[in-house]
XYZ file of C-alpha atoms in Angstrom:
336
model
C 1.623 20.472 -18.253
C 3.886 22.119 -15.922
C 7.038 24.722 -16.892
C 9.750 23.874 -14.000
C 13.474 25.341 -13.138
C 15.257 22.493 -11.653
C 18.388 24.382 -10.475
C 21.212 21.625 -9.929
C 20.346 19.829 -13.026
C 23.627 18.619 -13.739
C 24.509 17.214 -9.816
C 23.661 14.252 -8.564
C 19.234 14.486 -7.323
C 18.558 17.361 -9.797
C 19.764 15.477 -12.765
C 17.607 12.678 -11.700
C 14.448 15.011 -11.151
C 14.749 16.726 -14.445
C 14.562 13.343 -15.946
C 11.756 12.075 -13.904
C 9.903 15.469 -14.795
C 10.815 15.713 -18.752
C 10.047 11.312 -18.698
C 6.483 12.233 -17.500
C 5.882 15.081 -19.842
C 7.205 18.215 -18.523
C 8.707 21.171 -19.511
C 12.059 21.488 -17.966
C 14.547 24.837 -17.719
C 17.811 23.107 -15.939
C 20.480 25.519 -14.279
C 24.348 24.548 -13.283
C 27.511 26.203 -12.927
C 29.151 23.189 -13.588
C 31.944 24.586 -10.962
C 34.902 22.335 -10.206
C 34.124 20.504 -6.578
C 33.934 17.534 -8.352
C 35.122 15.858 -12.072
C 32.695 18.616 -14.234
C 33.034 15.947 -16.799
C 30.499 13.695 -14.668
C 27.688 16.727 -14.681
C 28.990 17.037 -18.453
C 28.126 13.677 -18.634
C 24.484 13.654 -16.829
C 23.489 16.007 -18.489
C 24.175 14.434 -21.735
C 21.116 12.007 -20.690
C 18.944 15.194 -20.762
C 19.652 16.777 -24.010
C 17.947 14.322 -26.175
C 14.690 16.241 -24.321
C 12.766 18.280 -26.913
C 11.067 19.686 -23.243
C 14.863 20.284 -22.241
C 16.592 23.749 -22.083
C 20.099 24.197 -20.601
C 21.530 26.950 -18.843
C 24.984 27.604 -17.482
C 25.212 29.969 -15.076
C 26.166 30.995 -11.554
C 22.283 30.751 -8.414
C 24.665 33.996 -6.831
C 24.533 35.929 -10.376
C 21.088 38.373 -9.656
C 21.204 39.655 -13.606
C 21.445 36.145 -14.824
C 18.309 34.846 -12.393
C 16.379 37.773 -13.127
C 17.209 37.214 -16.544
C 16.069 33.113 -16.566
C 13.017 33.464 -14.655
C 12.123 36.355 -16.949
C 12.478 34.594 -19.480
C 11.183 30.930 -18.615
C 7.606 31.928 -17.172
C 7.360 28.787 -14.436
C 4.890 27.408 -12.597
C 7.264 25.228 -10.203
C 10.653 25.171 -9.138
C 12.946 22.620 -7.812
C 15.850 24.261 -6.341
C 18.268 21.821 -6.264
C 21.939 23.930 -6.738
C 23.863 24.514 -3.993
C 27.440 24.429 -2.509
C 28.049 20.497 -1.540
C 29.530 19.029 1.243
C 30.174 19.048 4.861
C 34.229 18.772 4.912
C 34.664 21.318 2.526
C 32.955 23.676 4.398
C 35.403 24.177 7.115
C 38.131 24.878 3.500
C 35.788 27.412 1.406
C 33.227 28.154 4.071
C 32.526 31.616 1.730
C 31.518 29.333 -1.432
C 28.765 28.331 0.952
C 27.790 31.752 1.194
C 28.005 32.618 -2.199
C 26.162 29.833 -3.491
C 23.429 28.322 -0.272
C 22.429 32.054 0.833
C 22.796 34.598 -1.629
C 21.601 32.195 -4.327
C 18.375 31.265 -2.576
C 17.863 34.750 -2.268
C 17.763 35.298 -5.849
C 15.577 31.729 -6.228
C 13.092 33.542 -3.584
C 12.547 36.992 -5.427
C 12.843 35.179 -8.712
C 9.902 33.025 -7.324
C 8.385 36.239 -5.669
C 8.391 38.740 -8.690
C 7.030 36.153 -10.890
C 3.964 34.151 -9.012
C 5.930 30.993 -8.939
C 3.100 28.525 -7.280
C 5.036 26.334 -5.657
C 8.749 26.230 -4.626
C 10.669 22.934 -3.478
C 14.382 23.272 -2.592
C 16.911 21.015 -1.364
C 17.392 21.188 2.668
C 19.822 18.493 4.508
C 19.608 15.947 7.593
C 22.478 17.941 8.599
C 20.512 20.408 10.293
C 20.184 18.705 13.731
C 23.254 18.953 14.263
C 24.101 17.960 18.093
C 20.119 16.794 18.362
C 20.384 13.526 20.227
C 16.799 12.001 19.503
C 16.140 9.718 17.178
C 14.301 9.744 14.710
C 14.856 13.246 13.783
C 11.578 14.457 13.668
C 10.730 18.186 11.470
C 8.740 18.809 14.771
C 12.088 18.952 17.224
C 14.042 22.262 17.187
C 16.975 22.644 14.889
C 19.558 25.161 16.834
C 22.564 23.747 17.127
C 24.241 22.944 13.671
C 28.153 21.333 13.459
C 28.697 23.127 10.105
C 28.443 26.135 8.099
C 26.915 23.682 5.441
C 24.308 22.649 7.603
C 23.552 26.305 9.310
C 23.015 27.639 5.589
C 20.427 25.208 4.636
C 18.799 25.661 7.968
C 18.879 29.314 6.915
C 17.540 28.179 3.471
C 14.446 27.210 5.883
C 14.500 30.441 7.519
C 14.744 32.751 4.430
C 11.057 30.407 2.687
C 9.474 30.834 5.979
C 9.635 34.846 5.708
C 9.247 35.148 1.852
C 5.918 32.558 2.433
C 4.862 34.722 5.241
C 5.185 38.064 3.324
C 4.124 37.189 0.011
C 2.366 34.097 0.273
C 4.591 32.350 -2.149
C 4.159 28.173 -0.711
C 7.666 26.364 0.026
C 8.843 23.368 0.795
C 11.923 22.422 2.359
C 12.987 18.744 2.114
C 15.671 17.487 4.493
C 17.689 14.629 2.310
C 19.131 11.909 4.051
C 22.272 9.869 2.688
C 20.873 9.852 -0.471
C 23.227 7.161 -2.867
C 22.720 5.381 -6.694
C 23.874 5.836 -9.606
C 25.367 8.757 -11.196
C 26.095 9.725 -7.698
C 28.873 12.227 -5.794
C 32.383 11.156 -5.854
C 32.970 12.572 -2.457
C 30.030 10.936 -0.779
C 30.405 6.889 0.649
C 29.316 4.782 -1.847
C 31.584 6.605 -5.202
C 34.750 6.451 -2.548
C 34.107 2.589 -0.850
C 33.825 1.656 -4.467
C 36.920 3.700 -5.900
C 38.884 2.483 -3.448
C 37.694 -1.379 -3.661
C 38.113 -1.284 -7.257
C 42.107 0.397 -7.104
C 42.549 -1.440 -3.752
C 43.269 1.630 -1.407
C 42.465 1.629 1.990
C 38.709 3.253 3.048
C 38.483 6.002 5.472
C 36.159 4.767 7.915
C 35.371 7.424 10.057
C 34.143 6.850 14.086
C 35.616 3.491 13.856
C 33.052 2.782 11.574
C 30.659 3.649 14.574
C 28.899 5.921 12.057
C 25.084 5.607 11.229
C 23.627 6.950 8.397
C 19.903 6.644 6.849
C 21.112 5.583 3.037
C 18.179 6.714 0.691
C 18.441 5.299 -3.170
C 18.312 8.334 -5.153
C 15.056 6.549 -7.160
C 13.104 6.672 -3.822
C 14.862 10.264 -3.391
C 13.546 12.069 -6.509
C 9.599 9.906 -6.202
C 9.345 11.882 -2.863
C 10.759 15.141 -4.694
C 8.173 15.106 -7.575
C 5.368 13.861 -5.093
C 6.028 16.642 -3.108
C 6.722 19.295 -6.075
C 3.074 18.677 -7.148
C 1.527 19.619 -3.297
C 1.879 23.075 -2.726
C 2.331 23.923 0.493
C -0.402 25.494 2.326
C -1.626 26.983 5.663
C -1.534 24.787 8.666
C -4.651 25.810 9.829
C -4.095 24.383 13.456
C -0.940 25.731 13.715
C -0.670 27.577 17.254
C 1.756 30.336 18.241
C 1.930 29.632 21.485
C 3.096 26.242 20.995
C 4.399 26.713 17.554
C 5.425 23.537 15.024
C 8.678 24.597 13.410
C 7.862 22.677 10.119
C 4.700 24.558 9.307
C 3.071 27.368 9.931
C 0.325 30.235 9.208
C 0.895 31.266 5.976
C 2.165 28.148 3.279
C 5.152 26.948 4.633
C 6.628 23.333 5.205
C 9.376 21.538 6.150
C 9.505 17.727 5.317
C 12.087 14.846 5.717
C 12.671 12.649 2.843
C 14.861 9.686 3.952
C 14.849 6.248 4.513
C 13.986 5.925 7.859
C 16.547 2.809 8.133
C 19.387 3.886 9.644
C 22.783 1.467 8.543
C 25.541 1.739 10.164
C 28.365 2.377 7.919
C 30.335 -1.085 7.954
C 27.675 -2.999 6.848
C 26.938 -0.201 3.999
C 30.710 -1.902 3.368
C 30.149 -5.225 3.412
C 27.310 -4.759 0.822
C 29.212 -3.569 -0.960
C 31.975 -5.548 -0.658
C 29.558 -8.857 -1.516
C 28.280 -6.418 -4.473
C 32.082 -5.535 -5.917
C 32.849 -9.097 -4.988
C 36.725 -7.426 -3.494
C 37.410 -7.000 0.156
C 37.648 -3.793 1.187
C 40.743 -2.284 3.445
C 39.810 -0.635 6.802
C 41.492 2.421 7.856
C 39.859 3.317 11.419
C 39.685 7.099 12.120
C 38.632 9.006 14.375
C 35.636 11.534 14.478
C 36.074 14.607 12.185
C 34.896 18.027 12.719
C 31.467 18.698 11.482
C 30.381 15.270 11.412
C 27.240 13.657 13.155
C 27.533 10.172 14.416
C 23.516 9.522 13.364
C 20.916 10.096 11.061
C 17.485 8.686 11.826
C 14.287 10.090 9.506
C 11.040 10.201 10.426
C 9.348 10.596 7.636
C 5.420 10.391 8.629
C 4.553 13.939 7.484
C 5.828 13.183 3.794
C 4.072 8.998 4.114
C 0.707 11.100 5.052
C 1.448 13.446 2.270
C 2.413 11.445 -0.595
C 1.983 7.685 0.573
C 5.931 8.069 0.459
C 7.391 4.588 1.364
C 11.016 4.037 0.536
C 10.846 0.665 -1.522
C 14.877 -0.044 -2.314
C 16.624 -2.024 0.139
C 19.932 -1.221 0.267
C 21.620 -4.212 -1.083
C 19.022 -3.952 -4.238
C 20.411 0.077 -4.549
C 23.678 -0.644 -3.765
C 23.870 -3.338 -6.708
C 22.237 -0.881 -8.800
C 25.247 1.637 -8.110
C 27.721 -0.913 -8.862
C 26.481 -1.747 -12.340
C 26.570 1.843 -13.096
C 30.044 2.436 -11.249
C 31.787 -0.767 -13.394
C 29.669 0.488 -16.561
C 30.469 4.183 -16.363
C 34.226 3.836 -14.868
C 34.845 0.250 -16.905
C 36.310 -1.702 -13.915
């Protein structure tokens, strides 16, 4: 069994990942700063489900605190690190850009330094589909250039990939970046589509539908995502023996570095997602049609062939089933 650091352990994907690792008998140290970007109580309630595991220990602290991070690594003797802690949210990055540099850039540097100093055998970290920015070719492939982000959040995630490559090249640290595509499910974030839509429908408030509902997202159920994260963790990155510097593949290298998409490979128009949510809630939505928002992209669509070839990854959860499970949790948690 491994000793694994999971950052963002009180967050949405971090909580589910930590729980799956614990269910499989691993020893997990969870780190989170419990910031108030969204409900701290929701984060604490997630942790309540992890605390009964004897192999779980929680550390409250900030990724940007270099002294704390040095101590966590020194005491933890980690075999692997799953770095899911970050300042999330595209639109919030327009309001509070410094929070993204502190958490996503300085914090990631502290993670890389911890992995270097303590010979961690694999770092898996969260990137994002937002790095594809203005790319128009669909589906998004890891072989595509990602040089035109449209939000600071996306720029920090691209910077993580670049920083990881430099540490893989210089110090031989195996690193895998996972570009997540619109994760949803029980215990989800209140600022994401599923929770916003369910709350609005339950309370009879209008749903703000951007780009007249013509946005398409590769909605991916959280259990499918976590399965991909854990399966990837157990397959450390290795140098690509066929990597050609004359025609470089941006998602691999001659270092133990790789970047992988993790998505549903089946984009859904926002209005269809809302209709599925209405069916699950048994109540119609009130729609407020709005134009595109700064920092948004029209569509996301993941090519997941590389992840499938590596791990056998195949999303198993259609949106009708995933939304129904989410609504069941939503009603129980919020007592609607």
